[in-house]
Amino acid sequence: MALDIDLDSLRCFVAVAETLHFRSAADKLYRSPAAVSDRIRRLEETLEIELFQRTTRRVALTDAGRRLLPHAREMLADADRCGRVAAGDGRPLPFSLTIGTRYELGLSWLVPSLRPLAARRPERTVHLYMGDTADLLDRMERGRIDACVLSAGP
């Protein structure tokens, strides 16, 4: 199911989520509180979920709002990068990868192998997580690491 979520609604959502105040978010975005409120209402209708709990005195994120927030920030950052690339910025897009490996393999082979990459491509970040095989496979299954480098026994 494809949803039609516009970036402006996501900007309003992130601003309200960060300030927990519609007027402050509106000021930050140079909009009226009513315009921000309308964007939030449209986003909630599109997603068919409530993103904020509202009272006359307080605004708080719902569980769904808390789950959406990091993804909304990521989408806005991606859109900004797309705009820069399309405008001919020329800088390579940043890249981050988390690799899990066993201690002995990481220290003896992976760390030395990655040093030249780090020197040649500083915009690419590789994080290493070292642990035992069961922990690594569990983290990969849960999305905590992107890849595993393991060795089979002789």
mmCIF file of C-alpha atoms in Angstrom:
data_model
loop_
_atom_site.group_PDB
_atom_site.id
_atom_site.type_symbol
_atom_site.label_atom_id
_atom_site.label_comp_id
_atom_site.label_asym_id
_atom_site.label_seq_id
_atom_site.Cartn_x
_atom_site.Cartn_y
_atom_site.Cartn_z
ATOM 1 C CA MET A 1 0.000 0.000 0.000
ATOM 2 C CA ALA A 2 1.545 3.271 -1.123
ATOM 3 C CA LEU A 3 0.856 6.303 1.038
ATOM 4 C CA ASP A 4 0.975 9.856 -0.261
ATOM 5 C CA ILE A 5 2.973 11.554 2.496
ATOM 6 C CA ASP A 6 4.270 14.998 1.637
ATOM 7 C CA LEU A 7 7.514 16.391 3.012
ATOM 8 C CA ASP A 8 5.867 19.558 4.291
ATOM 9 C CA SER A 9 3.601 17.515 6.565
ATOM 10 C CA LEU A 10 6.634 15.613 7.830
ATOM 11 C CA ARG A 11 8.444 18.913 8.514
ATOM 12 C CA CYS A 12 5.466 20.099 10.541
ATOM 13 C CA PHE A 13 5.278 16.784 12.392
ATOM 14 C CA VAL A 14 8.979 16.899 13.313
ATOM 15 C CA ALA A 15 8.750 20.538 14.422
ATOM 16 C CA VAL A 16 5.766 19.847 16.691
ATOM 17 C CA ALA A 17 7.398 16.655 17.997
ATOM 18 C CA GLU A 18 10.583 18.561 18.865
ATOM 19 C CA THR A 19 8.854 21.522 20.518
ATOM 20 C CA LEU A 20 5.707 19.785 21.810
ATOM 21 C CA HIS A 21 3.962 23.065 21.104
ATOM 22 C CA PHE A 22 2.043 24.025 17.959
ATOM 23 C CA ARG A 23 2.764 27.771 18.203
ATOM 24 C CA SER A 24 6.518 27.200 18.727
ATOM 25 C CA ALA A 25 6.589 24.790 15.794
ATOM 26 C CA ALA A 26 4.697 27.295 13.656
ATOM 27 C CA ASP A 27 7.138 30.070 14.583
ATOM 28 C CA LYS A 28 10.066 27.801 13.731
ATOM 29 C CA LEU A 29 8.521 27.058 10.315
ATOM 30 C CA TYR A 30 7.311 30.639 9.666
ATOM 31 C CA ARG A 31 3.709 29.434 9.498
ATOM 32 C CA SER A 32 0.512 30.010 11.397
ATOM 33 C CA PRO A 33 -0.416 27.503 14.123
ATOM 34 C CA ALA A 34 -3.581 26.722 12.136
ATOM 35 C CA ALA A 35 -1.521 25.813 9.046
ATOM 36 C CA VAL A 36 0.718 23.506 11.098
ATOM 37 C CA SER A 37 -2.307 21.951 12.788
ATOM 38 C CA ASP A 38 -3.905 21.348 9.382
ATOM 39 C CA ARG A 39 -0.772 19.574 8.099
ATOM 40 C CA ILE A 40 -0.666 17.356 11.196
ATOM 41 C CA ARG A 41 -4.363 16.538 10.797
ATOM 42 C CA ARG A 42 -3.820 15.596 7.129
ATOM 43 C CA LEU A 43 -0.824 13.417 8.020
ATOM 44 C CA GLU A 44 -2.807 11.643 10.734
ATOM 45 C CA GLU A 45 -5.659 11.053 8.265
ATOM 46 C CA THR A 46 -3.267 9.701 5.638
ATOM 47 C CA LEU A 47 -1.618 7.347 8.118
ATOM 48 C CA GLU A 48 -4.915 6.586 9.876
ATOM 49 C CA ILE A 49 -3.247 7.015 13.274
ATOM 50 C CA GLU A 50 -3.070 9.649 15.975
ATOM 51 C CA LEU A 51 0.445 11.085 16.286
ATOM 52 C CA PHE A 52 -0.150 13.454 19.206
ATOM 53 C CA GLN A 53 -2.234 13.445 22.355
ATOM 54 C CA ARG A 54 -3.652 16.943 22.657
ATOM 55 C CA THR A 55 -5.201 18.686 25.627
ATOM 56 C CA THR A 56 -5.824 22.387 26.156
ATOM 57 C CA ARG A 57 -2.569 22.615 28.100
ATOM 58 C CA ARG A 58 -0.319 19.941 26.662
ATOM 59 C CA VAL A 59 0.850 18.165 23.498
ATOM 60 C CA ALA A 60 2.544 14.760 23.752
ATOM 61 C CA LEU A 61 3.642 12.190 21.194
ATOM 62 C CA THR A 62 1.674 8.964 21.042
ATOM 63 C CA ASP A 63 3.532 5.658 20.736
ATOM 64 C CA ALA A 64 2.910 5.809 16.985
ATOM 65 C CA GLY A 65 4.330 9.344 16.900
ATOM 66 C CA ARG A 66 7.452 8.214 18.748
ATOM 67 C CA ARG A 67 7.907 5.357 16.274
ATOM 68 C CA LEU A 68 7.450 7.672 13.285
ATOM 69 C CA LEU A 69 9.772 10.468 14.459
ATOM 70 C CA PRO A 70 13.193 8.929 13.610
ATOM 71 C CA HIS A 71 11.921 7.817 10.193
ATOM 72 C CA ALA A 72 10.453 11.250 9.459
ATOM 73 C CA ARG A 73 13.783 12.875 10.332
ATOM 74 C CA GLU A 74 15.592 10.398 8.093
ATOM 75 C CA MET A 75 13.211 11.045 5.184
ATOM 76 C CA LEU A 76 13.691 14.811 5.493
ATOM 77 C CA ALA A 77 17.473 14.392 5.580
ATOM 78 C CA ASP A 78 17.306 12.125 2.512
ATOM 79 C CA ALA A 79 15.181 14.683 0.661
ATOM 80 C CA ASP A 80 17.704 17.398 1.525
ATOM 81 C CA ARG A 81 20.562 15.224 0.213
ATOM 82 C CA CYS A 82 18.602 14.512 -2.985
ATOM 83 C CA GLY A 83 18.165 18.231 -3.532
ATOM 84 C CA ARG A 84 21.872 18.903 -3.011
ATOM 85 C CA VAL A 85 22.892 16.114 -5.390
ATOM 86 C CA ALA A 86 20.401 17.251 -8.033
ATOM 87 C CA ALA A 87 21.736 20.796 -7.718
ATOM 88 C CA GLY A 88 25.214 19.504 -8.501
ATOM 89 C CA ASP A 89 26.670 19.669 -5.015
ATOM 90 C CA GLY A 90 29.162 17.027 -6.111
ATOM 91 C CA ARG A 91 29.885 15.740 -2.631
ATOM 92 C CA PRO A 92 29.458 11.991 -2.270
ATOM 93 C CA LEU A 93 26.494 10.954 -0.190
ATOM 94 C CA PRO A 94 27.409 9.837 3.300
ATOM 95 C CA PHE A 95 27.296 6.120 3.881
ATOM 96 C CA SER A 96 27.177 4.217 7.140
ATOM 97 C CA LEU A 97 27.491 0.473 7.614
ATOM 98 C CA THR A 98 27.587 -1.532 10.825
ATOM 99 C CA ILE A 99 29.424 -4.840 10.543
ATOM 100 C CA GLY A 100 29.374 -7.484 13.225
ATOM 101 C CA THR A 101 32.234 -9.917 13.580
ATOM 102 C CA ARG A 102 33.938 -12.184 16.083
ATOM 103 C CA TYR A 103 36.759 -10.604 18.089
ATOM 104 C CA GLU A 104 39.635 -12.582 16.609
ATOM 105 C CA LEU A 105 38.483 -12.094 13.016
ATOM 106 C CA GLY A 106 37.772 -8.406 13.540
ATOM 107 C CA LEU A 107 41.103 -7.620 15.148
ATOM 108 C CA SER A 108 43.282 -9.773 12.902
ATOM 109 C CA TRP A 109 41.672 -9.166 9.529
ATOM 110 C CA LEU A 110 38.747 -6.741 9.358
ATOM 111 C CA VAL A 111 40.215 -3.709 11.172
ATOM 112 C CA PRO A 112 43.435 -3.724 9.096
ATOM 113 C CA SER A 113 41.432 -4.260 5.882
ATOM 114 C CA LEU A 114 39.134 -1.303 6.548
ATOM 115 C CA ARG A 115 41.870 1.250 7.303
ATOM 116 C CA PRO A 116 42.612 1.995 3.615
ATOM 117 C CA LEU A 117 38.889 2.482 2.930
ATOM 118 C CA ALA A 118 38.625 4.958 5.809
ATOM 119 C CA ALA A 119 41.578 6.918 4.446
ATOM 120 C CA ARG A 120 40.290 7.006 0.854
ATOM 121 C CA ARG A 121 36.583 7.552 1.556
ATOM 122 C CA PRO A 122 36.052 9.569 4.752
ATOM 123 C CA GLU A 123 32.349 10.079 3.922
ATOM 124 C CA ARG A 124 31.849 6.347 4.412
ATOM 125 C CA THR A 125 31.555 5.297 8.015
ATOM 126 C CA VAL A 126 31.960 1.679 9.032
ATOM 127 C CA HIS A 127 31.133 0.744 12.595
ATOM 128 C CA LEU A 128 32.376 -2.565 13.939
ATOM 129 C CA TYR A 129 30.529 -4.535 16.566
ATOM 130 C CA MET A 130 32.367 -7.523 17.980
ATOM 131 C CA GLY A 131 30.699 -10.394 19.767
ATOM 132 C CA ASP A 132 30.060 -14.110 19.677
ATOM 133 C CA THR A 133 28.238 -15.752 16.777
ATOM 134 C CA ALA A 134 24.863 -16.104 18.530
ATOM 135 C CA ASP A 135 24.875 -12.436 19.604
ATOM 136 C CA LEU A 136 25.877 -11.274 16.120
ATOM 137 C CA LEU A 137 23.171 -13.287 14.374
ATOM 138 C CA ASP A 138 20.574 -12.046 16.872
ATOM 139 C CA ARG A 139 21.611 -8.412 16.319
ATOM 140 C CA MET A 140 21.516 -8.852 12.561
ATOM 141 C CA GLU A 141 18.040 -10.386 12.719
ATOM 142 C CA ARG A 142 16.819 -7.432 14.832
ATOM 143 C CA GLY A 143 18.381 -4.899 12.427
ATOM 144 C CA ARG A 144 21.008 -3.662 14.882
ATOM 145 C CA ILE A 145 23.854 -4.513 12.490
ATOM 146 C CA ASP A 146 23.822 -4.509 8.686
ATOM 147 C CA ALA A 147 26.115 -7.463 7.985
ATOM 148 C CA CYS A 148 28.120 -10.182 9.713
ATOM 149 C CA VAL A 149 31.577 -11.418 8.842
ATOM 150 C CA LEU A 150 32.045 -14.844 10.396
ATOM 151 C CA SER A 151 34.384 -17.730 9.772
ATOM 152 C CA ALA A 152 33.577 -21.395 9.685
ATOM 153 C CA GLY A 153 35.626 -23.721 11.810
ATOM 154 C CA PRO A 154 38.213 -26.008 10.157
#
